[in-house]
mmCIF file of C-alpha atoms and ligand atoms in Angstrom:
data_model
loop_
_atom_site.group_PDB
_atom_site.id
_atom_site.type_symbol
_atom_site.label_atom_id
_atom_site.label_comp_id
_atom_site.label_asym_id
_atom_site.label_seq_id
_atom_site.Cartn_x
_atom_site.Cartn_y
_atom_site.Cartn_z
ATOM 1 C CA MET A 57 29.102 -15.921 -11.746
ATOM 2 C CA VAL A 58 30.590 -14.476 -8.632
ATOM 3 C CA THR A 59 29.038 -15.487 -5.380
ATOM 4 C CA ARG A 60 29.172 -12.811 -2.773
ATOM 5 C CA THR A 61 28.577 -13.068 0.896
ATOM 6 C CA PRO A 62 25.595 -10.858 1.603
ATOM 7 C CA LEU A 63 26.419 -7.930 3.811
ATOM 8 C CA PHE A 64 23.269 -8.391 5.851
ATOM 9 C CA SER A 65 22.433 -12.029 6.144
ATOM 10 C CA GLN A 66 19.013 -12.990 7.408
ATOM 11 C CA PRO A 67 18.638 -16.466 8.827
ATOM 12 C CA PRO A 68 16.586 -18.325 6.250
ATOM 13 C CA ASP A 69 13.075 -19.093 7.355
ATOM 14 C CA THR A 70 13.071 -22.737 8.166
ATOM 15 C CA PRO A 71 9.739 -23.798 6.748
ATOM 16 C CA GLY A 72 7.568 -25.052 9.591
ATOM 17 C CA PRO A 73 7.470 -28.821 9.742
ATOM 18 C CA ILE A 74 3.699 -28.704 10.097
ATOM 19 C CA ALA A 75 2.048 -27.866 6.807
ATOM 20 C CA ASP A 76 0.462 -24.442 6.643
ATOM 21 C CA CYS A 77 -3.114 -25.389 5.895
ATOM 22 C CA GLN A 78 -4.306 -21.997 7.080
ATOM 23 C CA ALA A 79 -2.736 -19.701 4.528
ATOM 24 C CA GLY A 80 -5.385 -17.279 3.396
ATOM 25 C CA LEU A 81 -7.597 -17.600 6.470
ATOM 26 C CA SER A 82 -8.529 -14.364 8.224
ATOM 27 C CA TRP A 83 -7.235 -13.779 11.719
ATOM 28 C CA ARG A 84 -10.711 -14.424 13.101
ATOM 29 C CA GLN A 85 -10.909 -17.786 11.339
ATOM 30 C CA GLN A 86 -7.446 -18.697 12.608
ATOM 31 C CA LEU A 87 -8.461 -17.667 16.095
ATOM 32 C CA ALA A 88 -11.584 -19.819 15.948
ATOM 33 C CA GLN A 89 -9.450 -22.797 14.920
ATOM 34 C CA ALA A 90 -6.854 -22.389 17.679
ATOM 35 C CA ILE A 91 -5.906 -25.596 19.473
ATOM 36 C CA THR A 92 -7.615 -25.997 22.851
ATOM 37 C CA GLN A 93 -7.080 -29.723 23.402
ATOM 38 C CA ALA A 94 -3.787 -31.063 24.706
ATOM 39 C CA ALA A 95 -4.290 -34.300 22.758
ATOM 40 C CA GLU A 96 -4.439 -32.359 19.504
ATOM 41 C CA LEU A 97 -1.316 -30.357 20.313
ATOM 42 C CA LEU A 98 0.676 -33.462 21.296
ATOM 43 C CA ALA A 99 -0.417 -35.316 18.170
ATOM 44 C CA ALA A 100 0.475 -32.385 15.901
ATOM 45 C CA LEU A 101 4.004 -32.349 17.329
ATOM 46 C CA ASN A 102 4.543 -36.118 17.551
ATOM 47 C CA LEU A 103 4.886 -35.943 21.308
ATOM 48 C CA PRO A 104 4.243 -38.932 23.581
ATOM 49 C CA GLU A 105 0.765 -39.479 24.958
ATOM 50 C CA SER A 106 2.333 -39.883 28.379
ATOM 51 C CA LEU A 107 2.292 -36.070 28.625
ATOM 52 C CA LEU A 108 -1.469 -36.006 28.213
ATOM 53 C CA PRO A 109 -2.903 -36.701 31.690
ATOM 54 C CA ALA A 110 -0.927 -33.887 33.357
ATOM 55 C CA ALA A 111 -1.701 -31.485 30.518
ATOM 56 C CA ASP A 112 -5.405 -32.230 30.720
ATOM 57 C CA GLN A 113 -5.436 -31.873 34.477
ATOM 58 C CA ALA A 114 -3.548 -28.576 34.462
ATOM 59 C CA SER A 115 -5.768 -27.155 31.746
ATOM 60 C CA THR A 116 -8.798 -27.438 34.004
ATOM 61 C CA GLN A 117 -7.221 -24.600 36.042
ATOM 62 C CA PHE A 118 -6.238 -22.446 33.069
ATOM 63 C CA ARG A 119 -7.320 -23.603 29.684
ATOM 64 C CA LEU A 120 -4.902 -24.549 26.928
ATOM 65 C CA ARG A 121 -5.153 -22.255 23.925
ATOM 66 C CA VAL A 122 -2.649 -21.763 21.110
ATOM 67 C CA PRO A 123 -3.097 -20.760 17.452
ATOM 68 C CA TRP A 124 -1.759 -23.033 14.715
ATOM 69 C CA SER A 125 0.377 -20.216 13.402
ATOM 70 C CA PHE A 126 2.407 -20.401 16.629
ATOM 71 C CA VAL A 127 2.372 -24.201 16.774
ATOM 72 C CA ARG A 128 3.946 -24.352 13.307
ATOM 73 C CA ARG A 129 7.035 -22.670 14.758
ATOM 74 C CA MET A 130 7.497 -25.413 17.380
ATOM 75 C CA ARG A 131 9.940 -28.280 16.813
ATOM 76 C CA PRO A 132 8.129 -31.612 16.452
ATOM 77 C CA GLY A 133 9.267 -34.306 18.842
ATOM 78 C CA ASP A 134 10.901 -31.891 21.292
ATOM 79 C CA PRO A 135 9.119 -31.760 24.657
ATOM 80 C CA ASP A 136 11.536 -28.981 25.747
ATOM 81 C CA ASP A 137 10.840 -26.706 22.804
ATOM 82 C CA PRO A 138 10.849 -23.137 24.174
ATOM 83 C CA LEU A 139 7.635 -22.229 22.362
ATOM 84 C CA LEU A 140 5.852 -25.399 23.448
ATOM 85 C CA LEU A 141 6.778 -24.817 27.099
ATOM 86 C CA GLN A 142 4.926 -21.506 27.019
ATOM 87 C CA ALA A 143 1.700 -23.124 25.836
ATOM 88 C CA LEU A 144 1.485 -26.722 27.077
ATOM 89 C CA PRO A 145 -0.087 -27.151 30.543
ATOM 90 C CA ALA A 146 2.351 -28.924 32.888
ATOM 91 C CA ALA A 147 1.959 -31.004 36.025
ATOM 92 C CA ALA A 148 4.107 -28.501 37.952
ATOM 93 C CA GLU A 149 1.324 -25.915 37.655
ATOM 94 C CA LEU A 150 -0.763 -27.903 40.099
ATOM 95 C CA ASN A 151 1.715 -27.752 43.000
ATOM 96 C CA PRO A 152 0.873 -25.005 45.449
ATOM 97 C CA ILE A 153 4.101 -23.119 46.259
ATOM 98 C CA PRO A 154 4.279 -20.639 49.141
ATOM 99 C CA GLY A 155 4.621 -17.070 47.873
ATOM 100 C CA PHE A 156 2.907 -17.772 44.555
ATOM 101 C CA VAL A 157 -0.527 -16.192 44.762
ATOM 102 C CA SER A 158 -3.531 -15.342 42.602
ATOM 103 C CA ASP A 159 -2.939 -11.582 42.193
ATOM 104 C CA PRO A 160 0.822 -11.004 42.611
ATOM 105 C CA VAL A 161 0.873 -7.516 41.125
ATOM 106 C CA GLY A 162 -2.039 -6.043 43.081
ATOM 107 C CA ASP A 163 -4.315 -5.498 40.099
ATOM 108 C CA LEU A 164 -7.494 -6.018 42.095
ATOM 109 C CA ALA A 165 -6.548 -3.200 44.464
ATOM 110 C CA ALA A 166 -5.715 -0.899 41.543
ATOM 111 C CA SER A 167 -8.871 -1.729 39.589
ATOM 112 C CA GLN A 168 -11.054 1.357 39.156
ATOM 113 C CA GLY A 169 -14.383 0.064 37.968
ATOM 114 C CA PRO A 170 -14.984 -1.470 34.585
ATOM 115 C CA GLY A 171 -11.795 -1.897 32.666
ATOM 116 C CA ILE A 172 -9.409 0.560 34.319
ATOM 117 C CA ILE A 173 -6.210 -0.328 36.195
ATOM 118 C CA HIS A 174 -4.579 2.869 37.354
ATOM 119 C CA LYS A 175 -1.306 2.450 39.256
ATOM 120 C CA TYR A 176 1.052 5.080 37.847
ATOM 121 C CA PRO A 177 0.032 8.744 37.747
ATOM 122 C CA ASN A 178 0.184 9.717 34.056
ATOM 123 C CA ARG A 179 -0.774 6.428 32.425
ATOM 124 C CA LEU A 180 -3.296 3.702 32.968
ATOM 125 C CA LEU A 181 -4.381 0.391 31.548
ATOM 126 C CA LEU A 182 -7.692 0.146 29.783
ATOM 127 C CA ILE A 183 -8.612 -3.530 29.844
ATOM 128 C CA ALA A 184 -10.233 -3.773 26.455
ATOM 129 C CA THR A 185 -11.056 -7.472 26.699
ATOM 130 C CA GLY A 186 -10.216 -10.327 29.035
ATOM 131 C CA ALA A 187 -9.467 -12.844 26.303
ATOM 132 C CA CYS A 188 -6.167 -13.768 24.625
ATOM 133 C CA ALA A 189 -5.331 -15.725 21.481
ATOM 134 C CA ILE A 190 -2.844 -17.794 23.455
ATOM 135 C CA ASN A 191 -2.902 -18.758 27.101
ATOM 136 C CA CYS A 192 0.679 -18.367 28.289
ATOM 137 C CA ARG A 193 1.229 -20.739 31.155
ATOM 138 C CA TYR A 194 3.222 -18.224 33.235
ATOM 139 C CA CYS A 195 0.722 -15.408 32.780
ATOM 140 C CA PHE A 196 0.008 -13.386 35.911
ATOM 141 C CA ARG A 197 -3.532 -12.976 34.645
ATOM 142 C CA ARG A 198 -4.255 -16.680 34.772
ATOM 143 C CA ALA A 199 -6.042 -16.267 38.062
ATOM 144 C CA PHE A 200 -7.503 -12.782 37.653
ATOM 145 C CA PRO A 201 -11.174 -12.226 36.783
ATOM 146 C CA TYR A 202 -10.428 -10.032 33.767
ATOM 147 C CA LEU A 203 -13.522 -11.096 31.916
ATOM 148 C CA GLU A 204 -15.701 -9.358 34.467
ATOM 149 C CA ASN A 205 -13.416 -6.351 34.337
ATOM 150 C CA SER A 206 -13.303 -5.496 30.667
ATOM 151 C CA ALA A 207 -14.235 -2.036 29.487
ATOM 152 C CA ALA A 208 -15.743 -3.155 26.190
ATOM 153 C CA GLN A 209 -18.583 -4.846 28.026
ATOM 154 C CA ALA A 210 -19.731 -1.483 29.320
ATOM 155 C CA GLN A 211 -19.211 0.170 25.915
ATOM 156 C CA PHE A 212 -16.218 2.064 27.373
ATOM 157 C CA GLY A 213 -18.521 4.728 28.863
ATOM 158 C CA PRO A 214 -17.523 4.426 32.539
ATOM 159 C CA ALA A 215 -13.838 3.995 31.562
ATOM 160 C CA LEU A 216 -13.952 7.235 29.546
ATOM 161 C CA GLU A 217 -15.605 9.040 32.433
ATOM 162 C CA TYR A 218 -12.859 7.862 34.762
ATOM 163 C CA ILE A 219 -10.132 9.196 32.458
ATOM 164 C CA ARG A 220 -11.979 12.480 31.968
ATOM 165 C CA ALA A 221 -12.025 12.905 35.740
ATOM 166 C CA HIS A 222 -8.223 12.366 35.862
ATOM 167 C CA PRO A 223 -6.650 15.057 33.683
ATOM 168 C CA GLU A 224 -3.165 13.977 34.805
ATOM 169 C CA VAL A 225 -3.567 10.876 32.606
ATOM 170 C CA ASP A 226 -1.998 11.732 29.241
ATOM 171 C CA GLU A 227 -1.380 8.195 27.952
ATOM 172 C CA VAL A 228 -3.917 5.404 27.615
ATOM 173 C CA ILE A 229 -2.624 1.846 27.308
ATOM 174 C CA LEU A 230 -4.975 -0.642 25.692
ATOM 175 C CA SER A 231 -4.313 -3.906 27.463
ATOM 176 C CA GLY A 232 -6.085 -7.091 28.445
ATOM 177 C CA GLY A 233 -6.229 -9.900 27.797
ATOM 178 C CA ASP A 234 -5.251 -8.871 24.298
ATOM 179 C CA PRO A 235 -6.818 -5.640 23.042
ATOM 180 C CA LEU A 236 -6.258 -6.641 19.421
ATOM 181 C CA LEU A 237 -8.957 -9.273 19.856
ATOM 182 C CA LEU A 238 -11.294 -6.321 19.466
ATOM 183 C CA GLY A 239 -12.137 -5.808 15.821
ATOM 184 C CA THR A 240 -10.618 -2.834 14.071
ATOM 185 C CA LEU A 241 -14.037 -1.140 13.938
ATOM 186 C CA GLN A 242 -14.285 -1.435 17.709
ATOM 187 C CA LEU A 243 -10.784 0.016 18.053
ATOM 188 C CA GLN A 244 -11.824 2.839 15.783
ATOM 189 C CA ARG A 245 -14.904 3.578 17.874
ATOM 190 C CA LEU A 246 -12.766 3.542 20.997
ATOM 191 C CA SER A 247 -10.102 5.860 19.593
ATOM 192 C CA GLU A 248 -12.830 8.262 18.465
ATOM 193 C CA GLN A 249 -14.233 8.321 21.974
ATOM 194 C CA LEU A 250 -10.757 8.881 23.420
ATOM 195 C CA SER A 251 -10.145 11.751 21.036
ATOM 196 C CA SER A 252 -12.801 13.728 22.893
ATOM 197 C CA LEU A 253 -10.398 13.828 25.875
ATOM 198 C CA PRO A 254 -8.062 16.797 25.314
ATOM 199 C CA GLN A 255 -5.444 15.595 27.814
ATOM 200 C CA ILE A 256 -4.459 12.471 25.833
ATOM 201 C CA ARG A 257 -1.122 12.817 24.025
ATOM 202 C CA ARG A 258 -0.142 9.223 23.376
ATOM 203 C CA LEU A 259 -1.868 5.909 22.758
ATOM 204 C CA ARG A 260 -0.247 2.600 23.537
ATOM 205 C CA ILE A 261 -1.210 -1.025 22.878
ATOM 206 C CA HIS A 262 0.144 -4.020 24.792
ATOM 207 C CA THR A 263 -0.387 -7.063 22.608
ATOM 208 C CA ARG A 264 0.987 -10.507 21.789
ATOM 209 C CA LEU A 265 -1.134 -10.930 18.666
ATOM 210 C CA PRO A 266 1.423 -9.736 16.071
ATOM 211 C CA ILE A 267 3.635 -12.556 17.384
ATOM 212 C CA VAL A 268 1.148 -15.402 17.838
ATOM 213 C CA LEU A 269 -1.348 -14.459 15.100
ATOM 214 C CA PRO A 270 0.424 -12.096 12.692
ATOM 215 C CA ALA A 271 -2.548 -12.038 10.298
ATOM 216 C CA ARG A 272 -4.122 -9.638 12.828
ATOM 217 C CA VAL A 273 -1.911 -6.849 11.465
ATOM 218 C CA SER A 274 -4.314 -6.293 8.583
ATOM 219 C CA ASP A 275 -4.550 -3.464 6.068
ATOM 220 C CA HIS A 276 -7.510 -2.177 8.038
ATOM 221 C CA LEU A 277 -5.453 -2.041 11.262
ATOM 222 C CA CYS A 278 -2.676 -0.174 9.456
ATOM 223 C CA GLN A 279 -5.205 2.312 8.036
ATOM 224 C CA TRP A 280 -6.596 2.897 11.519
ATOM 225 C CA THR A 281 -3.055 3.495 12.792
ATOM 226 C CA ARG A 282 -2.341 6.087 10.106
ATOM 227 C CA GLN A 283 -5.331 8.235 10.960
ATOM 228 C CA LEU A 284 -4.889 8.336 14.749
ATOM 229 C CA PRO A 285 -4.522 11.833 16.199
ATOM 230 C CA TRP A 286 -1.661 10.749 18.529
ATOM 231 C CA PRO A 287 1.563 8.747 18.161
ATOM 232 C CA LEU A 288 0.918 5.021 18.650
ATOM 233 C CA THR A 289 3.348 2.866 20.604
ATOM 234 C CA VAL A 290 2.899 -0.887 20.355
ATOM 235 C CA VAL A 291 4.554 -3.080 22.973
ATOM 236 C CA VAL A 292 4.552 -6.636 21.663
ATOM 237 C CA HIS A 293 5.388 -9.653 23.789
ATOM 238 C CA CYS A 294 7.941 -12.098 22.446
ATOM 239 C CA ASN A 295 10.167 -14.355 24.534
ATOM 240 C CA HIS A 296 12.290 -16.281 22.065
ATOM 241 C CA ALA A 297 13.888 -15.576 18.676
ATOM 242 C CA ARG A 298 12.154 -18.599 17.156
ATOM 243 C CA GLU A 299 8.785 -16.920 17.716
ATOM 244 C CA ILE A 300 9.742 -14.565 14.891
ATOM 245 C CA ASN A 301 9.325 -16.119 11.457
ATOM 246 C CA GLY A 302 8.897 -14.474 8.076
ATOM 247 C CA GLU A 303 5.194 -13.893 8.583
ATOM 248 C CA VAL A 304 5.761 -12.142 11.906
ATOM 249 C CA ARG A 305 8.594 -10.058 10.472
ATOM 250 C CA LEU A 306 6.332 -8.933 7.639
ATOM 251 C CA ALA A 307 3.469 -8.046 9.982
ATOM 252 C CA LEU A 308 5.750 -5.996 12.235
ATOM 253 C CA THR A 309 7.382 -4.233 9.305
ATOM 254 C CA ARG A 310 4.009 -3.285 7.834
ATOM 255 C CA TRP A 311 2.747 -1.904 11.119
ATOM 256 C CA ARG A 312 5.919 0.078 11.578
ATOM 257 C CA GLN A 313 5.596 1.513 8.088
ATOM 258 C CA ALA A 314 2.073 2.595 9.076
ATOM 259 C CA GLY A 315 3.636 4.680 11.844
ATOM 260 C CA ALA A 316 3.599 2.483 14.959
ATOM 261 C CA HIS A 317 6.589 2.684 17.318
ATOM 262 C CA LEU A 318 7.409 -0.928 18.113
ATOM 263 C CA LEU A 319 8.822 -2.117 21.445
ATOM 264 C CA ASN A 320 9.000 -5.560 23.010
ATOM 265 C CA GLN A 321 8.590 -6.885 26.497
ATOM 266 C CA SER A 322 9.600 -10.392 27.490
ATOM 267 C CA VAL A 323 9.326 -12.455 30.611
ATOM 268 C CA LEU A 324 12.493 -14.150 31.814
ATOM 269 C CA LEU A 325 11.485 -17.826 31.852
ATOM 270 C CA ARG A 326 13.398 -20.869 33.030
ATOM 271 C CA GLY A 327 13.859 -23.330 30.180
ATOM 272 C CA VAL A 328 12.686 -20.804 27.573
ATOM 273 C CA ASN A 329 15.091 -17.867 27.419
ATOM 274 C CA ASP A 330 17.303 -18.066 30.534
ATOM 275 C CA SER A 331 20.652 -17.903 28.736
ATOM 276 C CA VAL A 332 22.773 -15.128 27.237
ATOM 277 C CA PRO A 333 22.616 -16.578 23.691
ATOM 278 C CA ALA A 334 18.815 -16.951 23.818
ATOM 279 C CA LEU A 335 18.297 -13.390 25.046
ATOM 280 C CA ALA A 336 20.856 -11.913 22.654
ATOM 281 C CA GLU A 337 19.339 -13.703 19.661
ATOM 282 C CA LEU A 338 15.926 -12.482 20.735
ATOM 283 C CA SER A 339 17.066 -8.845 20.792
ATOM 284 C CA GLU A 340 18.747 -9.223 17.415
ATOM 285 C CA ALA A 341 15.724 -10.903 15.821
ATOM 286 C CA LEU A 342 13.451 -8.211 17.206
ATOM 287 C CA PHE A 343 15.629 -5.444 15.831
ATOM 288 C CA ASP A 344 15.730 -7.143 12.426
ATOM 289 C CA SER A 345 11.941 -6.757 12.491
ATOM 290 C CA GLY A 346 11.999 -3.106 13.509
ATOM 291 C CA VAL A 347 11.312 -3.702 17.216
ATOM 292 C CA LEU A 348 13.390 -2.334 20.104
ATOM 293 C CA PRO A 349 13.711 -4.334 23.329
ATOM 294 C CA TYR A 350 11.952 -2.533 26.182
ATOM 295 C CA TYR A 351 11.438 -4.626 29.313
ATOM 296 C CA LEU A 352 12.713 -7.998 30.460
ATOM 297 C CA ASN A 353 10.313 -8.783 33.280
ATOM 298 C CA LEU A 354 11.154 -10.987 36.199
ATOM 299 C CA LEU A 355 8.331 -13.469 36.598
ATOM 300 C CA ASP A 356 5.269 -12.295 38.501
ATOM 301 C CA ARG A 357 4.759 -14.839 41.229
ATOM 302 C CA VAL A 358 1.365 -16.133 40.225
ATOM 303 C CA GLN A 359 0.238 -19.519 41.491
ATOM 304 C CA GLY A 360 1.123 -22.326 39.092
ATOM 305 C CA SER A 361 4.142 -20.563 37.569
ATOM 306 C CA ALA A 362 6.934 -21.327 40.073
ATOM 307 C CA HIS A 363 8.694 -23.757 37.721
ATOM 308 C CA PHE A 364 9.362 -20.842 35.322
ATOM 309 C CA GLU A 365 11.095 -18.635 37.877
ATOM 310 C CA VAL A 366 14.680 -17.456 37.363
ATOM 311 C CA ASP A 367 16.106 -15.942 40.514
ATOM 312 C CA GLN A 368 17.190 -12.342 40.540
ATOM 313 C CA MET A 369 20.915 -13.057 41.041
ATOM 314 C CA GLN A 370 20.980 -15.253 37.960
ATOM 315 C CA ALA A 371 18.993 -12.640 36.046
ATOM 316 C CA GLN A 372 21.572 -10.010 36.928
ATOM 317 C CA GLU A 373 24.377 -12.229 35.693
ATOM 318 C CA LEU A 374 22.524 -12.738 32.427
ATOM 319 C CA MET A 375 22.242 -8.964 32.062
ATOM 320 C CA ILE A 376 26.005 -8.557 32.444
ATOM 321 C CA GLY A 377 26.523 -11.144 29.703
ATOM 322 C CA LEU A 378 24.010 -9.347 27.481
ATOM 323 C CA ARG A 379 25.636 -5.959 27.956
ATOM 324 C CA LYS A 380 28.960 -7.406 26.841
ATOM 325 C CA ARG A 381 27.490 -8.993 23.784
ATOM 326 C CA LEU A 382 24.935 -6.446 22.529
ATOM 327 C CA SER A 383 24.877 -2.820 21.469
ATOM 328 C CA GLY A 384 23.429 -0.772 24.291
ATOM 329 C CA TYR A 385 20.111 -0.117 22.585
ATOM 330 C CA LEU A 386 19.508 -3.853 22.186
ATOM 331 C CA VAL A 387 19.667 -4.487 25.934
ATOM 332 C CA PRO A 388 16.230 -4.576 27.600
ATOM 333 C CA ARG A 389 15.655 -3.155 31.085
ATOM 334 C CA LEU A 390 15.380 -5.845 33.726
ATOM 335 C CA VAL A 391 12.380 -4.959 35.895
ATOM 336 C CA ARG A 392 10.098 -6.377 38.511
ATOM 337 C CA GLU A 393 6.535 -5.321 39.069
ATOM 338 C CA GLN A 394 5.753 -4.939 42.716
ATOM 339 C CA ALA A 395 2.274 -4.394 44.111
ATOM 340 C CA GLY A 396 2.000 -0.827 45.377
ATOM 341 C CA ALA A 397 5.231 0.415 43.721
ATOM 342 C CA PRO A 398 4.908 3.661 41.718
ATOM 343 C CA TYR A 399 6.620 2.232 38.606
ATOM 344 C CA LYS A 400 8.192 -1.013 37.413
ATOM 345 C CA LEU A 401 11.208 -1.429 39.637
ATOM 346 C CA PRO A 402 14.663 -1.761 38.072
ATOM 347 C CA ALA A 403 16.013 -5.158 39.145
ATOM 348 C CA GLU A 404 19.700 -4.796 38.248
HETATM 349 C C1 LIG B 661 3.137 -1.862 33.221
HETATM 350 C C2 LIG B 661 2.066 -0.904 33.530
HETATM 351 C C3 LIG B 661 2.022 0.355 32.926
HETATM 352 C C4 LIG B 661 3.062 0.810 31.936
HETATM 353 O O1 LIG B 661 4.259 1.084 32.558
HETATM 354 P P1 LIG B 661 5.498 1.645 31.716
HETATM 355 O O2 LIG B 661 6.628 1.592 32.655
HETATM 356 O O3 LIG B 661 5.139 3.029 31.261
HETATM 357 O O4 LIG B 661 5.659 0.747 30.531
HETATM 358 C C5 LIG B 661 1.005 1.203 33.272
HETATM 359 N N1 LIG B 661 0.062 0.844 34.179
HETATM 360 C C6 LIG B 661 0.073 -0.356 34.760
HETATM 361 C C7 LIG B 661 -0.981 -0.684 35.731
HETATM 362 C C8 LIG B 661 1.067 -1.272 34.454
HETATM 363 O O5 LIG B 661 1.054 -2.480 35.047
HETATM 364 S S1 LIG B 662 -0.810 -12.954 25.772
HETATM 365 FE FE1 LIG B 662 -0.142 -11.790 27.578
HETATM 366 S S2 LIG B 662 -2.011 -11.468 28.786
HETATM 367 FE FE2 LIG B 662 -2.433 -13.104 27.286
HETATM 368 S S3 LIG B 662 -1.992 -15.028 28.365
HETATM 369 FE FE3 LIG B 662 -0.111 -14.436 27.279
HETATM 370 S S4 LIG B 662 1.050 -13.258 28.784
HETATM 371 FE FE4 LIG B 662 -1.046 -13.367 29.511
#
């Protein structure tokens, strides 16, 4: 037999060190079983108990939450694992740092009644739900009262009326929280309501669920996607190549085959992806799954996240390294969101 080097080699899926005892569970069951206790997370990864007091204390401010599916991609015994750092509450979150505030991007000022954040003329965010499957420690929403601001609670009625009264809005972005925590039937009801607005030309979803809970990309969700009256763009949120395993790749591929345009946004995070190799591997892994890099966001300066910040000069140097190493279409746009700005500001 002749052994040939494959033309397109995929990195083999390293089987997760933690046994997959959840195969076959629905996304809702997996969500219900997500880890919320630091002790459980540390034990699952063979990490020292000495990390526990700080983790417990920091989770009183913003709760720990991470699905097992994501935990299985973490490296046991490594307290610096880039996936773990995004989920494990850290002592540094408790230090007040000047300039790091509760609403760094001005969402409260842009909030237009239940579930609408309208900052840019032609597009707006419809906050479908305040909840997420994972609580990312750097999230700018960690201190924002999204639960009281979700549109689903008011059955979307007032949100629809707002959009109807703004005919310049031609794209609705389902956001959150994570809008895919709504059931597919709820999404269907919502898209039917939106289809009564003649101005809408595009629908978009901002979600991390295909990454952290890939079972959410169900047959039902793909069917819903196929019958939408507008093109659907999905902007997923992935920060590190190791977040993409076989299950995630399959979920993304299926959704793409159902017609979704897939883009990714990342946050530039110290200790997670602040190197040229990490960012380049991320872009390549995304593309292997049918996803184009869209934005690389500089950190929003929310209180409790200062230890994740990469300064803009260093970010610009990383971008130069990326441009040398990657095909142009694999290079994300480095941006910063600034309260009051009319779009996400280029930061290069
Ligand atoms: C990020 C964002 C959008 C989308 O902006 P794009 O540049 O089109 O991706 C829309 N509205 C708000 C309030 C946002 O924060
Ligand atoms: S999934 Fe997105 S919105 Fe939810 S906690 Fe993470 S960064 Fe924040």
